[in-house]
Amino acid sequence: MCNGRVGEIQQINQILDSGDKMIDFTKREQLLIIALIIIMLIGLSYLIYSKNNHPRLDIDAYKKDTTPIKEVFAGDGEQEREKEPVFVIVHVSGAVKQPGVYELKEGSRVIDAVNMAGGMVEDSDPDAINLAKKLVDEEKIYVPRKNETITEQYIAETVETDNRININTADQRELESLPGIGPVLAQRIIDYRTRNGPFQSSQDIMKVSGIGASKYEDIKDMIRVK
């Protein structure tokens, strides 16, 4: 009898001990959950704080304050100014349909002047004239007829024997062929005559920035204005 009661008491004690262990385990879980919740709350608070304190990029203001590039350079009058064309005036005569004085853009060729004069007549001799030659201001172009005797005056007026560079009509490449004239100075010469018109004398080239008396002495025998 006593032994039976003792066994029952031992069983009850075992149950109580196991209950305590269960209660201890549950508390650990609760503590773990509480710790996780605290960590999550801290992380959430940090995210909210960072979002509220991070500078916001105002796209509308950015668009409003942005100035187009073309407007920034609009004040550079020297760069934005359109170059005015330079013209040469020539006299076309001989075997053309409409002889006369014509104005053409600088850089035009003899063929352009002949076409402006109505073109050649049927008995003209196009092989007797250099149609590819660049025009020079105040030049006279004479188109001979077939079997026509060419006089010395005609040769003097229509055949260019002067190998000097015409600084009023020379392009970038031709100007750069002069000693001491590189791409920058060549462009300055072109810009100068575009703004101020043709050079009146070869000495006028010294009005171009970067070309002084010394450089002029080096090129004076290699340039002309007509």
C-alpha positions as a printed Julia matrix, in Angstrom:
226×3 Matrix{Float64}:
  0.0    0.0      0.0
  2.7    2.37     0.98
  4.75   1.4     -2.0
  1.87   2.24    -4.29
  1.46   5.69    -2.81
  5.15   6.31    -3.08
  5.02   5.44    -6.79
  2.12   7.78    -7.32
  3.95  10.59    -5.57
  7.02  10.02    -7.75
  4.9   10.15   -10.9
  3.31  13.42    -9.74
  6.73  14.9     -9.07
  7.93  13.83   -12.52
  4.9   15.48   -14.11
  5.54  18.68   -12.16
  9.2   18.65   -13.15
  8.34  18.18   -16.82
  5.79  21.02   -16.54
  8.44  23.35   -15.22
 10.68  22.43   -18.11
  7.89  23.11   -20.56
  7.21  26.45   -18.9
 10.96  27.3    -19.09
 11.1   26.36   -22.79
  8.07  28.5    -23.59
  9.61  31.48   -21.85
 12.73  31.1    -23.96
 10.6   31.13   -27.06
  8.79  34.19   -25.82
 12.05  35.96   -25.16
 13.3   35.02   -28.6
 10.13  36.35   -30.22
 10.33  39.55   -28.21
 13.96  40.0    -29.26
 13.07  39.48   -32.91
 10.22  42.0    -32.65
 12.55  44.57   -31.1
 15.09  44.05   -33.88
 12.38  44.45   -36.54
 11.09  47.63   -34.87
 14.59  49.09   -34.78
 15.14  48.25   -38.46
 11.78  49.72   -39.45
 12.48  52.89   -37.49
 15.84  53.27   -39.25
 14.25  52.89   -42.68
 11.56  55.47   -41.89
 14.17  57.9    -40.53
 16.44  57.47   -43.55
 13.59  58.01   -46.0
 12.41  61.19   -44.3
 15.9   62.68   -44.04
 17.23  61.77   -47.54
 17.22  64.79   -49.92
 14.6   64.34   -52.63
 15.54  65.03   -56.22
 13.11  67.59   -57.55
 12.76  66.57   -61.19
 10.46  69.48   -62.03
 12.88  72.02   -60.6
 15.75  70.36   -62.44
 13.91  70.61   -65.73
 12.99  74.2    -64.98
 16.52  75.31   -64.2
 18.18  73.45   -67.05
 19.2   75.8    -69.87
 19.47  74.37   -73.39
 23.01  74.3    -74.7
 22.14  76.39   -77.72
 20.96  79.21   -75.43
 24.22  79.17   -73.48
 26.19  79.88   -76.63
 23.66  82.3    -78.05
 25.64  85.22   -76.66
 28.75  84.36   -78.6
 28.01  86.73   -81.43
 31.3   86.09   -83.15
 30.65  82.34   -83.34
 26.93  82.48   -84.02
 27.13  85.14   -86.68
 26.38  83.7    -90.08
 29.15  84.29   -92.53
 28.12  86.66   -95.25
 29.05  85.42   -98.74
 31.81  87.22  -100.64
 31.24  87.94  -104.31
 33.51  88.56  -107.29
 32.59  90.53  -110.4
 33.84  89.31  -113.78
 33.41  90.26  -117.42
 32.43  87.42  -119.75
 32.83  88.02  -123.49
 33.48  86.21  -126.75
 31.55  83.16  -127.95
 28.84  83.19  -125.26
 25.12  83.81  -125.7
 24.85  86.73  -123.3
 28.17  88.57  -122.89
 28.33  90.96  -119.97
 29.42  91.64  -116.42
 28.33  89.14  -113.79
 28.54  88.74  -110.05
 29.29  85.3   -108.62
 30.14  83.89  -105.23
 33.78  83.68  -104.26
 35.2   80.3   -105.2
 33.14  79.99  -108.38
 34.81  78.65  -111.54
 35.05  79.92  -115.1
 32.39  77.4   -116.13
 29.98  79.03  -113.66
 30.53  82.45  -115.21
 30.11  81.04  -118.73
 26.85  79.36  -117.74
 25.62  82.59  -116.18
 26.34  84.27  -119.51
 23.92  81.87  -121.18
 26.47  79.23  -122.12
 28.67  78.95  -125.2
 27.48  79.36  -128.76
 27.74  76.51  -131.27
 31.03  77.53  -132.85
 32.8   78.22  -129.55
 36.06  76.49  -128.68
 35.75  75.29  -125.03
 39.13  73.55  -125.16
 40.89  76.88  -125.57
 39.93  78.05  -122.09
 40.4   76.58  -118.62
 36.83  76.1   -117.43
 37.97  74.76  -114.05
 39.92  77.87  -113.08
 38.72  79.81  -110.04
 37.41  83.28  -110.74
 39.24  86.4   -109.63
 37.54  89.72  -108.94
 37.67  92.11  -111.94
 38.76  89.28  -114.23
 37.84  89.2   -117.91
 36.91  85.84  -119.41
 37.09  85.56  -123.17
 35.68  82.46  -124.88
 37.2   82.11  -128.38
 35.52  80.65  -131.44
 36.82  77.65  -133.35
 39.74  78.43  -135.68
 39.97  81.89  -134.14
 43.44  83.41  -134.01
 44.35  83.91  -130.38
 46.06  87.24  -129.8
 48.6   88.08  -127.14
 45.99  90.3   -125.5
 43.63  87.33  -125.18
 46.39  85.26  -123.62
 47.13  88.02  -121.12
 43.46  88.34  -120.2
 42.41  84.71  -119.96
 45.45  82.57  -119.21
 46.65  82.69  -115.63
 50.43  82.42  -115.55
 50.83  83.84  -112.05
 51.41  81.01  -109.6
 51.07  83.22  -106.54
 48.16  82.43  -104.23
 45.23  84.81  -104.38
 44.47  85.47  -100.71
 40.98  86.68  -101.65
 39.91  83.38  -103.19
 42.26  80.76  -101.73
 40.69  78.01   -99.67
 42.02  76.52   -96.43
 44.32  74.04   -98.15
 45.87  76.65  -100.46
 46.51  79.07   -97.61
 48.14  76.34   -95.53
 50.64  75.78   -98.36
 52.2   79.15   -97.5
 55.22  78.99   -95.16
 54.29  79.65   -91.56
 50.54  79.48   -92.23
 48.88  76.63   -90.38
 45.21  75.67   -90.0
 44.53  78.37   -87.39
 46.0   81.28   -89.37
 44.44  80.02   -92.6
 41.01  80.06   -90.95
 41.66  83.55   -89.56
 42.44  84.81   -93.07
 39.19  83.34   -94.38
 37.21  84.74   -91.44
 38.77  88.19   -91.89
 37.87  88.51   -95.56
 34.39  87.14   -94.82
 33.78  89.9    -92.27
 35.6   92.75   -94.02
 35.47  91.87   -97.7
 38.37  91.21  -100.1
 41.89  92.34   -99.25
 42.74  95.49  -101.2
 46.47  94.8   -101.17
 48.74  91.97  -100.13
 49.93  94.07   -97.18
 46.4   93.97   -95.76
 47.01  90.4    -94.7
 48.96  91.85   -91.76
 45.6   93.02   -90.38
 44.89  89.39   -89.6
 45.72  88.51   -86.0
 48.93  86.51   -85.82
 50.44  87.77   -89.09
 53.06  90.44   -88.5
 55.72  92.11   -90.6
 58.15  89.22   -90.23
 55.68  86.6    -91.45
 54.55  88.9    -94.25
 58.15  89.19   -95.49
 58.24  85.39   -95.74
 55.11  85.15   -97.9
 54.81  88.49   -99.71
 56.31  87.13  -102.95
 53.92  84.17  -102.87
 50.6   86.0   -102.51
 48.44  88.38  -104.5
 44.98  89.93  -104.3
 43.99  89.79  -108.02
